[in-house]
PDB file of C-alpha atoms in Angstrom:
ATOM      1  CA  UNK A 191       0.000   0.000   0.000  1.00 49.00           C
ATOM      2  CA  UNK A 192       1.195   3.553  -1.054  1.00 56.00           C
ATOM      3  CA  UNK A 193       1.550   6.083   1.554  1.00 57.00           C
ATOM      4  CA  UNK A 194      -0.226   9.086   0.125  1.00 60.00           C
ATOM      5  CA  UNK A 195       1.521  12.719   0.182  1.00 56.00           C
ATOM      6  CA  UNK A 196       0.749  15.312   2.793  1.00 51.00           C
ATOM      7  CA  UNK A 197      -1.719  17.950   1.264  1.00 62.00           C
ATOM      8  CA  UNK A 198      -0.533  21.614   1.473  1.00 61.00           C
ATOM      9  CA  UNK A 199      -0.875  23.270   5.077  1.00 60.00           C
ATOM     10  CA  UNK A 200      -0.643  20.110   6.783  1.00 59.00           C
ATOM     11  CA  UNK A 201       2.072  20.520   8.549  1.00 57.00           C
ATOM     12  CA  UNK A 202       2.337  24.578   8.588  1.00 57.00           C
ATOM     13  CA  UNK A 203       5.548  24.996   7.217  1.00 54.00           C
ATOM     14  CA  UNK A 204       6.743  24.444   3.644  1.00 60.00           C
ATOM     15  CA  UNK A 205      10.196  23.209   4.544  1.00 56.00           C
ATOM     16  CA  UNK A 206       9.184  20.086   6.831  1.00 53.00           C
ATOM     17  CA  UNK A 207       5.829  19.519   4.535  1.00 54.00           C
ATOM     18  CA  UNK A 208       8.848  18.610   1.731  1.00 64.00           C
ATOM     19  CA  UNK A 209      10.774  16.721   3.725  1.00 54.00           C
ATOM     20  CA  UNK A 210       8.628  14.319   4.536  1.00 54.00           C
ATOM     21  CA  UNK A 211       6.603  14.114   1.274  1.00 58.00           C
ATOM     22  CA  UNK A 212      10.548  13.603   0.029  1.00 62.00           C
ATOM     23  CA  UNK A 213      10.340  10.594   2.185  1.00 53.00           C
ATOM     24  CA  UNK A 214       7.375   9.510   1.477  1.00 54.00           C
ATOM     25  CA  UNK A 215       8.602   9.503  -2.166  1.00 60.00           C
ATOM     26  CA  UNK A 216      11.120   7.296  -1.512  1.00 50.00           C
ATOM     27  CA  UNK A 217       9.087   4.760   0.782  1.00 49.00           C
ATOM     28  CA  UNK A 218       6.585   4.586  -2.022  1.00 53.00           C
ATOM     29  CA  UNK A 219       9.501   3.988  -4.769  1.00 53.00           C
ATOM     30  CA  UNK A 220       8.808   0.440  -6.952  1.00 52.00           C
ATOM     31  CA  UNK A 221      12.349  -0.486  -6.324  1.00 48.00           C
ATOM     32  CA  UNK A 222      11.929  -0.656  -2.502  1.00 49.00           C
ATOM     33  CA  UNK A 223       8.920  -2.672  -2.609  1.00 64.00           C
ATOM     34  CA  UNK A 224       9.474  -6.204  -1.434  1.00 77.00           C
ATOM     35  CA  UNK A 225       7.785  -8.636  -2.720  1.00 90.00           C
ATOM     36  CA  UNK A 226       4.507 -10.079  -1.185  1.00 93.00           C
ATOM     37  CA  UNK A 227       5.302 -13.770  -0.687  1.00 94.00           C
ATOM     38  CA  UNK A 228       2.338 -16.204  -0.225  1.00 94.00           C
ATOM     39  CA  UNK A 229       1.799 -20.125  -0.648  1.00 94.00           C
ATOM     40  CA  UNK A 230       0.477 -21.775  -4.214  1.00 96.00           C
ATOM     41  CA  UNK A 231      -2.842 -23.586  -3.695  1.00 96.00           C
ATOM     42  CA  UNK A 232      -3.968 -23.612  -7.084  1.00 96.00           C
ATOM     43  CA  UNK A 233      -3.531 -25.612 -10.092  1.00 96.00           C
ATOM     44  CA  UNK A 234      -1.413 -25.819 -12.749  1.00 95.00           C
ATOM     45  CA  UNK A 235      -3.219 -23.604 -15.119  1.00 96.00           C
ATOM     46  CA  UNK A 236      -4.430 -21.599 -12.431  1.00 97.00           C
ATOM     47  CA  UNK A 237      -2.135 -20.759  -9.794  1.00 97.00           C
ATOM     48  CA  UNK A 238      -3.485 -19.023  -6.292  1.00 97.00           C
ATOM     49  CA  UNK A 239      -2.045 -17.795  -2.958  1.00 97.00           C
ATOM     50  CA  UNK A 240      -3.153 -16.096  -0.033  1.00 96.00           C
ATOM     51  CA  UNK A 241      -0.108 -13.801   1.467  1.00 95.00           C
ATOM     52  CA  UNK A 242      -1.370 -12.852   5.169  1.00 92.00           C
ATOM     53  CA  UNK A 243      -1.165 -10.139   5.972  1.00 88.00           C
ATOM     54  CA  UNK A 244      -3.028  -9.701   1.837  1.00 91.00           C
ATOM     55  CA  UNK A 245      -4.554  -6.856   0.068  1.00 94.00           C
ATOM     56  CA  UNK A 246      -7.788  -5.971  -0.649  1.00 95.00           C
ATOM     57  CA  UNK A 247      -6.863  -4.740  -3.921  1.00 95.00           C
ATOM     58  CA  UNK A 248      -4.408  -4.702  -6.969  1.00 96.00           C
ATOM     59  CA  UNK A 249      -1.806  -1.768  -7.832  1.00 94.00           C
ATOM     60  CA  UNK A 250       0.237  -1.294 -10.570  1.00 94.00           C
ATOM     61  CA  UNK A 251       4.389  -2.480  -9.179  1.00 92.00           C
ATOM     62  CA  UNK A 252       3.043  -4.504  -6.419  1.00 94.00           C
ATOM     63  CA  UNK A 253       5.272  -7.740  -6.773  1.00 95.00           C
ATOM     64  CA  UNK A 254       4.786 -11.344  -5.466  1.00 96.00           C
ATOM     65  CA  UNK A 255       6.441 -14.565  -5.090  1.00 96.00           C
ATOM     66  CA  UNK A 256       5.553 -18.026  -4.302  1.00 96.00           C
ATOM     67  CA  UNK A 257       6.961 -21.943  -4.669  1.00 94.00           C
ATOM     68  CA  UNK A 258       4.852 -23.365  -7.568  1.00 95.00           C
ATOM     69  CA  UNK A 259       3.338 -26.640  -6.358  1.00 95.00           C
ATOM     70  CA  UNK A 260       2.902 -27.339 -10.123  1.00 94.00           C
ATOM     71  CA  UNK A 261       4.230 -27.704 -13.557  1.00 94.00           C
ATOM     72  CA  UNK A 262       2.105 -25.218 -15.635  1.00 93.00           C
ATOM     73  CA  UNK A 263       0.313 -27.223 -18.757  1.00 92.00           C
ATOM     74  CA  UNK A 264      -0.462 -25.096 -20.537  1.00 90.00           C
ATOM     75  CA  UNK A 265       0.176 -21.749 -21.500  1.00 86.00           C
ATOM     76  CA  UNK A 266      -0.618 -17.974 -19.918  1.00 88.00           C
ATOM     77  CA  UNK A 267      -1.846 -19.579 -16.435  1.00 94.00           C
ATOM     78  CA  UNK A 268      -3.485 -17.426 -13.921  1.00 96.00           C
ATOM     79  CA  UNK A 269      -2.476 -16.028 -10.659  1.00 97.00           C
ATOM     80  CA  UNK A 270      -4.898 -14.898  -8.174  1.00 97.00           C
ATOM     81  CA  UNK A 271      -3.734 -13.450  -4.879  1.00 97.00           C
ATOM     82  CA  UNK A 272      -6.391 -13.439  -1.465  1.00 97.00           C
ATOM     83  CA  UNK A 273      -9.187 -14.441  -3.869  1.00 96.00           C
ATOM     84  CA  UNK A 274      -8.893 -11.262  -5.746  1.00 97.00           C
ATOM     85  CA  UNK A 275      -9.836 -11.322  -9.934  1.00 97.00           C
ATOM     86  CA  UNK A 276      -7.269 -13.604 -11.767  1.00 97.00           C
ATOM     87  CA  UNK A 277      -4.700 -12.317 -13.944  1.00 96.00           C
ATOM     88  CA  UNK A 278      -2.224 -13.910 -16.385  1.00 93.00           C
ATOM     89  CA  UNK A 279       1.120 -14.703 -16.217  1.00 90.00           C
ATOM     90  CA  UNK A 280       1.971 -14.513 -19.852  1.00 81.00           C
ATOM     91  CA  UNK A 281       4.329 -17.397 -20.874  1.00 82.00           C
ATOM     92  CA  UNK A 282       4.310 -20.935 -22.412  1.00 80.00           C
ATOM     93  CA  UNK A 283       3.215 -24.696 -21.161  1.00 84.00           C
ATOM     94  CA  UNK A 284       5.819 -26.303 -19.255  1.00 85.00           C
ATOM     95  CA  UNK A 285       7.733 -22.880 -18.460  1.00 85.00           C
ATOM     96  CA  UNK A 286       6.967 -22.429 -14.671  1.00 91.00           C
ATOM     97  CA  UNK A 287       8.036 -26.428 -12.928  1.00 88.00           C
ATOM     98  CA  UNK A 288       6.801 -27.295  -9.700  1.00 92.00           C
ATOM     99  CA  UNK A 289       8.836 -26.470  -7.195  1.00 91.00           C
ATOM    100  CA  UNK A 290      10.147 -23.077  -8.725  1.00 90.00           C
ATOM    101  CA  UNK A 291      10.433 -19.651  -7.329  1.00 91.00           C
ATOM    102  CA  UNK A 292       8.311 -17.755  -9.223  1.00 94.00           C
ATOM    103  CA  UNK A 293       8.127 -13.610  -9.465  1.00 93.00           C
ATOM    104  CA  UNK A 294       5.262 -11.761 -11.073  1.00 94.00           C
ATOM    105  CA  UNK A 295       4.636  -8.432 -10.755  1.00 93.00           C
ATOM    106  CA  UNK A 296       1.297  -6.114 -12.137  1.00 94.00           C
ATOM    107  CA  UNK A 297       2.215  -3.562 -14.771  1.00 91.00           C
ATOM    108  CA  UNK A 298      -1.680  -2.872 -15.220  1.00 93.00           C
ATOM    109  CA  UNK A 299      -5.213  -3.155 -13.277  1.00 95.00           C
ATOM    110  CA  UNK A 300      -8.520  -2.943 -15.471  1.00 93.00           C
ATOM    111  CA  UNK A 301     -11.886  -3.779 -13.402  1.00 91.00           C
ATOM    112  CA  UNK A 302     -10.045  -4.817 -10.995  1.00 92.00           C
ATOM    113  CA  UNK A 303      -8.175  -7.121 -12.937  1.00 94.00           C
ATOM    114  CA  UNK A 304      -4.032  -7.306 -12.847  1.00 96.00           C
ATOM    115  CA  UNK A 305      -2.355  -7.948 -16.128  1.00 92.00           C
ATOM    116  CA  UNK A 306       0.994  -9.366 -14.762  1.00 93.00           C
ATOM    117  CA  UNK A 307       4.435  -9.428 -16.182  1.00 89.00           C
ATOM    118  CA  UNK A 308       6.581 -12.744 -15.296  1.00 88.00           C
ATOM    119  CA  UNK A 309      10.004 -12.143 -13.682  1.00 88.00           C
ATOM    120  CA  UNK A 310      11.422 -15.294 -12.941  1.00 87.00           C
ATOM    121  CA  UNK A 311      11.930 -17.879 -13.906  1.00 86.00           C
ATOM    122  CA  UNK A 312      12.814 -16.476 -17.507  1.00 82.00           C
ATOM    123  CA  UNK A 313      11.122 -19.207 -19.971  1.00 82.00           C
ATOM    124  CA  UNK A 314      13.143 -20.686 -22.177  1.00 86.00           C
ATOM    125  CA  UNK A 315      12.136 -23.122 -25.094  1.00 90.00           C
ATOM    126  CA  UNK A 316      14.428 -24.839 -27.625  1.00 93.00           C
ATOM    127  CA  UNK A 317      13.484 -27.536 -30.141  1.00 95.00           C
ATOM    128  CA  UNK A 318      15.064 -29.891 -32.541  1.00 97.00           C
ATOM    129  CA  UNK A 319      13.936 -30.980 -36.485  1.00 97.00           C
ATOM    130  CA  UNK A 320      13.258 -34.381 -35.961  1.00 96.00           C
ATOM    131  CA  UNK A 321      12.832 -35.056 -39.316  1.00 97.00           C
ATOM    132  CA  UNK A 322      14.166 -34.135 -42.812  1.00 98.00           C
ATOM    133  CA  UNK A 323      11.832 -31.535 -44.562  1.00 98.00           C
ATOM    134  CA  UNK A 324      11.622 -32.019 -48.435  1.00 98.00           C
ATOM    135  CA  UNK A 325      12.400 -28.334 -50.133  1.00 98.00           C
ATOM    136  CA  UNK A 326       9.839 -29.538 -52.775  1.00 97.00           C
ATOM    137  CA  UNK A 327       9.066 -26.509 -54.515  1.00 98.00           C
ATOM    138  CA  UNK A 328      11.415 -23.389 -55.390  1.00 97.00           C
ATOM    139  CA  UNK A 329       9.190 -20.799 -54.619  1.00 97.00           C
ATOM    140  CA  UNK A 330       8.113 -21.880 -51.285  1.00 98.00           C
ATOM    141  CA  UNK A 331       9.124 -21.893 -47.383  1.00 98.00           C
ATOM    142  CA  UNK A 332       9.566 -24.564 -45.886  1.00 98.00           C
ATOM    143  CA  UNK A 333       9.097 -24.678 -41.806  1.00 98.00           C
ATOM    144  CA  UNK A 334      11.575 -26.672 -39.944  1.00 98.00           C
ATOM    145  CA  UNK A 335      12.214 -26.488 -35.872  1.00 98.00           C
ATOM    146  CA  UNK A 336       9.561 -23.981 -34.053  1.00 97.00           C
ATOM    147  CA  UNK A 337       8.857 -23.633 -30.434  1.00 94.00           C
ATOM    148  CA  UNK A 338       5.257 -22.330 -28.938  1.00 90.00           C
ATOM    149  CA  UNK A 339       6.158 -19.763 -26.595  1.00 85.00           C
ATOM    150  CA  UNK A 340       3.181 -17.281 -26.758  1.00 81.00           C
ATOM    151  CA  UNK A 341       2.090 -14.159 -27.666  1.00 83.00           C
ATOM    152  CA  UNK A 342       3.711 -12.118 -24.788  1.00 79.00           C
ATOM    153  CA  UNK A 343       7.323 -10.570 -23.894  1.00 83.00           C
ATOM    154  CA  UNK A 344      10.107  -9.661 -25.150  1.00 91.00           C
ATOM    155  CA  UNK A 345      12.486 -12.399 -26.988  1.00 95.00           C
ATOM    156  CA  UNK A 346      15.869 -13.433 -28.141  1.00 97.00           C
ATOM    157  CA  UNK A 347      15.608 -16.057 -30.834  1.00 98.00           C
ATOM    158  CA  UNK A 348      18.810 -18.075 -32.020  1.00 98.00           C
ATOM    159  CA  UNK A 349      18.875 -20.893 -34.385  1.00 98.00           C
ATOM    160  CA  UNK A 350      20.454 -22.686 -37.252  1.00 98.00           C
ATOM    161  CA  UNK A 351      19.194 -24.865 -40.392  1.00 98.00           C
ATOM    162  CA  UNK A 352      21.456 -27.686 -41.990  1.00 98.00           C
ATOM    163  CA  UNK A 353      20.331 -27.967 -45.928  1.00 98.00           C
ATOM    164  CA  UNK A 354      21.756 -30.025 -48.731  1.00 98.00           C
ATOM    165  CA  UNK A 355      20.501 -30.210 -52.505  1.00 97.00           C
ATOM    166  CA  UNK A 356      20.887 -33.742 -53.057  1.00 95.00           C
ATOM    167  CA  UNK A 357      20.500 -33.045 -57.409  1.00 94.00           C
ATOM    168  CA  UNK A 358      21.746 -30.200 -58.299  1.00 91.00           C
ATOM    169  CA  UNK A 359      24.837 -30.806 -60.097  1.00 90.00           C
ATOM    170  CA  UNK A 360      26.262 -27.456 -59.580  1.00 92.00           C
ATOM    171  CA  UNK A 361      25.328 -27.076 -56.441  1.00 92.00           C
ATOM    172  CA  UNK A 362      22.361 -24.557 -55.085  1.00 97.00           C
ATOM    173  CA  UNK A 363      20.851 -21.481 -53.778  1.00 98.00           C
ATOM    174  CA  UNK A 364      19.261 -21.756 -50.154  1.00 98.00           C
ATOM    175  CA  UNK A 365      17.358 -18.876 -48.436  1.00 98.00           C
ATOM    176  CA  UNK A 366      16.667 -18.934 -44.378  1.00 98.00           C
ATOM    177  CA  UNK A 367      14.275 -17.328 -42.587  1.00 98.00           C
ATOM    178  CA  UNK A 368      13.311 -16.819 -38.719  1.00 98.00           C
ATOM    179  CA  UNK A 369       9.999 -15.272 -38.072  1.00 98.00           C
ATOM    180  CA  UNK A 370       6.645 -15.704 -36.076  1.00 97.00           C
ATOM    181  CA  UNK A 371       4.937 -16.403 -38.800  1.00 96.00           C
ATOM    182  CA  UNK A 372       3.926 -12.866 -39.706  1.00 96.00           C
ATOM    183  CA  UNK A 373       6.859 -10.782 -39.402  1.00 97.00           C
ATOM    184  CA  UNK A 374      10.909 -11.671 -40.588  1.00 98.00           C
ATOM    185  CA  UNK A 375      12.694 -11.545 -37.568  1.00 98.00           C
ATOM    186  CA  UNK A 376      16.283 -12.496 -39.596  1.00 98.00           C
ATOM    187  CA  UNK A 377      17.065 -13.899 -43.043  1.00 98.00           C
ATOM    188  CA  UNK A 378      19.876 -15.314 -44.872  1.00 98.00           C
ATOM    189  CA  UNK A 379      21.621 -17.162 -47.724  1.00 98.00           C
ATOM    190  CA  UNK A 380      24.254 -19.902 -48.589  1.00 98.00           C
ATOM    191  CA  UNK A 381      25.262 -21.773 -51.670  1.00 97.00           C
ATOM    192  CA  UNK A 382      26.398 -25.065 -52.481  1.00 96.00           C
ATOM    193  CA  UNK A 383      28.459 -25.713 -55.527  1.00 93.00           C
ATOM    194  CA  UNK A 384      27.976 -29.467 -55.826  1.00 95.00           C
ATOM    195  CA  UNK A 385      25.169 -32.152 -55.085  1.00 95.00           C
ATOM    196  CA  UNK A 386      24.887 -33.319 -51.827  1.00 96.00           C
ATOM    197  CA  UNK A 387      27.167 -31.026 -49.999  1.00 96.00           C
ATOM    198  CA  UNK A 388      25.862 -29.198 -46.954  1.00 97.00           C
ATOM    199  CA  UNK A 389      25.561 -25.591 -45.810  1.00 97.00           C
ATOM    200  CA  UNK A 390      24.314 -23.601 -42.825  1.00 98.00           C
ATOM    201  CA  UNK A 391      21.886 -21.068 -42.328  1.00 98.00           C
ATOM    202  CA  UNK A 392      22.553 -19.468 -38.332  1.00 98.00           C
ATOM    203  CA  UNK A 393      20.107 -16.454 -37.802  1.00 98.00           C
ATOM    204  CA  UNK A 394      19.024 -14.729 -34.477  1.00 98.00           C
ATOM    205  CA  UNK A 395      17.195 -11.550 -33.575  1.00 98.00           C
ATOM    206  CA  UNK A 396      14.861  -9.863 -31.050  1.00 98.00           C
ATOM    207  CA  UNK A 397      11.043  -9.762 -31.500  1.00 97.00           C
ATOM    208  CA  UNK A 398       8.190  -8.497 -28.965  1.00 95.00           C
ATOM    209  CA  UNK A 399       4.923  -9.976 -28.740  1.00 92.00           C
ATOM    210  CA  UNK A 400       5.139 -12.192 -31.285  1.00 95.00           C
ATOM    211  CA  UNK A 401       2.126 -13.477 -33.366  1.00 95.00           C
ATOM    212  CA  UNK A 402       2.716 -17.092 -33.817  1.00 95.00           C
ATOM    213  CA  UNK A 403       5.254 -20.294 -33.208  1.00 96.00           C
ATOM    214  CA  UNK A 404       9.125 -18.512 -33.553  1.00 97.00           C
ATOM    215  CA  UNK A 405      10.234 -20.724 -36.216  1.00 98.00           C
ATOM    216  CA  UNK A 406      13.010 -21.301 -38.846  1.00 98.00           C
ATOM    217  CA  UNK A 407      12.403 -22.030 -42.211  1.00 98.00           C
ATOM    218  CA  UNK A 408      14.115 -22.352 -45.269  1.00 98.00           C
ATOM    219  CA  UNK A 409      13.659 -22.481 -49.418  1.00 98.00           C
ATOM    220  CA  UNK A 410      15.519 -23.802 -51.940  1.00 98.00           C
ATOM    221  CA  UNK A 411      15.915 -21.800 -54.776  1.00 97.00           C
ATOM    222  CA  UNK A 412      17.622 -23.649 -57.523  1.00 97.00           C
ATOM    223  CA  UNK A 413      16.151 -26.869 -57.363  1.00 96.00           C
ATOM    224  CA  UNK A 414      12.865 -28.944 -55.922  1.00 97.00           C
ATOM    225  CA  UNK A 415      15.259 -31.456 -54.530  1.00 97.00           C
ATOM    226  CA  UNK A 416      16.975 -30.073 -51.854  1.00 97.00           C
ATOM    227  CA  UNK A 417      16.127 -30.805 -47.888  1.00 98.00           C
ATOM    228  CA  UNK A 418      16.873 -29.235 -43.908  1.00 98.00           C
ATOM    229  CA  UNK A 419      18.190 -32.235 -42.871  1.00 98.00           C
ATOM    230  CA  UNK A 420      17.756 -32.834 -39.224  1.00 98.00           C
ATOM    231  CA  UNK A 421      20.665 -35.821 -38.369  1.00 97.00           C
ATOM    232  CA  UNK A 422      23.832 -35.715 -40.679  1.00 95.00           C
ATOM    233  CA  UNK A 423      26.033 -34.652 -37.874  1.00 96.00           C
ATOM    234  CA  UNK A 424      24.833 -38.156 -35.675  1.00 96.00           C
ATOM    235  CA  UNK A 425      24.254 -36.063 -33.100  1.00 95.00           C
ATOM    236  CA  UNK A 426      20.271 -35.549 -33.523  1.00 94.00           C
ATOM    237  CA  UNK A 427      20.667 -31.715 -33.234  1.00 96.00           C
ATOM    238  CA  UNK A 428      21.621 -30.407 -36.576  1.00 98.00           C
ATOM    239  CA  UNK A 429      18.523 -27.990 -37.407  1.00 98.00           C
ATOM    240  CA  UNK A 430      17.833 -26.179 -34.021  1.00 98.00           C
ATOM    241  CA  UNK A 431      15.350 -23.286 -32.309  1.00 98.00           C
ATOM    242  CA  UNK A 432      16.122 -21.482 -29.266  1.00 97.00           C
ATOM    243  CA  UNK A 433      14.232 -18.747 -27.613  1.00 95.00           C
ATOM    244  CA  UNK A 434      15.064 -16.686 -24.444  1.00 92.00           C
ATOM    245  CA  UNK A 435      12.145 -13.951 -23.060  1.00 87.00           C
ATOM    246  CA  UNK A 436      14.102 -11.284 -22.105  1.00 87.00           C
ATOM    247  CA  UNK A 437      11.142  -9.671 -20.322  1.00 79.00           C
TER     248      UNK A 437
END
């Protein structure tokens, strides 16, 4: 709770009336805030705790914390604090494991409602191509390794796609992409300059509040017979996805 400033005339003289407004500035600053800290007793889409002493009502920089009894499965669950509205925590399934600290804090109250902003633990997803994806047609895009991370934040995507024309006697002309799905986060190009060798597309970039799935994908441009492969190194992890929310 805020402590509000003294109105004019309350303390009869203009000096000490801004010396302590000054301090209660500083009380009332975001960054000296501690955070409330309650016990989950929710679920895992919907988590729930009931800090004592609680509030009686949401404000924008009020922070909590609390042990997640469970694994969240699935994404954006809910927190509700002393059996106030619910709000979401904006992230993906499987981001928030039981038994983690977790630190939200509301950047927003509409009706009564928080909108909260995840601080820990930072979600991270990364995926794999499991499987070779046929570059079957020259003019077209080809998805390989995506992750579902949601529609929220602020991220750092990194990846890298393994291709090979496995016809093109001279070699060929691949094209990479990373995007949600609407908007080109990164691009870029390699050539090969016989059949069957192999070339790498890395790309990375920031994007907020992305639309879709981050995903690579690639085209090839010379021939309908090239592929991302997703196993020529042996090592399972040749055609990767990784993104980091940042906030």
């Amino acid at each position: 709770m805020s402590l509000p400033a003294l109105p004019r005339g309350a303390i009869g003289h203009p000096a000490a009336e801004t010396v302590v407004n000054r301090l209660i500035r500083e009380f009332n600053r975001p960054d000296r805030k501690p955070p409330i800290v309650g016990t989950d007793t929710g679920s895992a889409t919907a988590y729930a705790i009931a800090p004592v002493p609680g509030i009686v009502s949401y404000e924008v920089g009020q922070e909590f914390a609390f042990l997640a009894a469970h694994t969240n499965t699935a994404a954006d669950p809910t927190l509700a604090v002393n059996g106030l509205a619910a709000g979401t925590l904006g992230t993906g399934a499987g981001t928030i494991a039981a038994g983690a600290m977790v630190r939200a804090i509301v950047t927003a109250v509409a009706s009564g409602m928080p909108t909260f902003r995840l601080l820990s633990p930072r979600p991270v997803f990364t995926a794999a191509l499991g499987a070779d994806v046929a570059l079957s047609n020259t003019g077209t895009r080809f998805t390989g390794p995506s992750v579902a991370q949601g529609n929220d934040g602020l991220w750092l995507v990194t990846g890298q796609l393994v291709v090979q024309d496995t016809a093109a006697a001279n070699g060929a002309r691949f094209y990479g992409f990373l995007s949600d799905g609407t908007t080109t986060i990164a691009s870029a190009a390699v050539s090969t300059y016989l059949a069957n060798a192999v070339a790498i597309l890395s790309m990375s970039g920031v994007i907020a509040q992305p639309a879709g799935n981050l995903r690579l994908a690639a085209q090839d441009a010379t021939a309908a017979t090239g592929r991302i492969l997703s196993n020529v190194s042996g090592g399972g992890k040749d055609s990767t996805i990784t993104a980091v929310r940042l906030d």
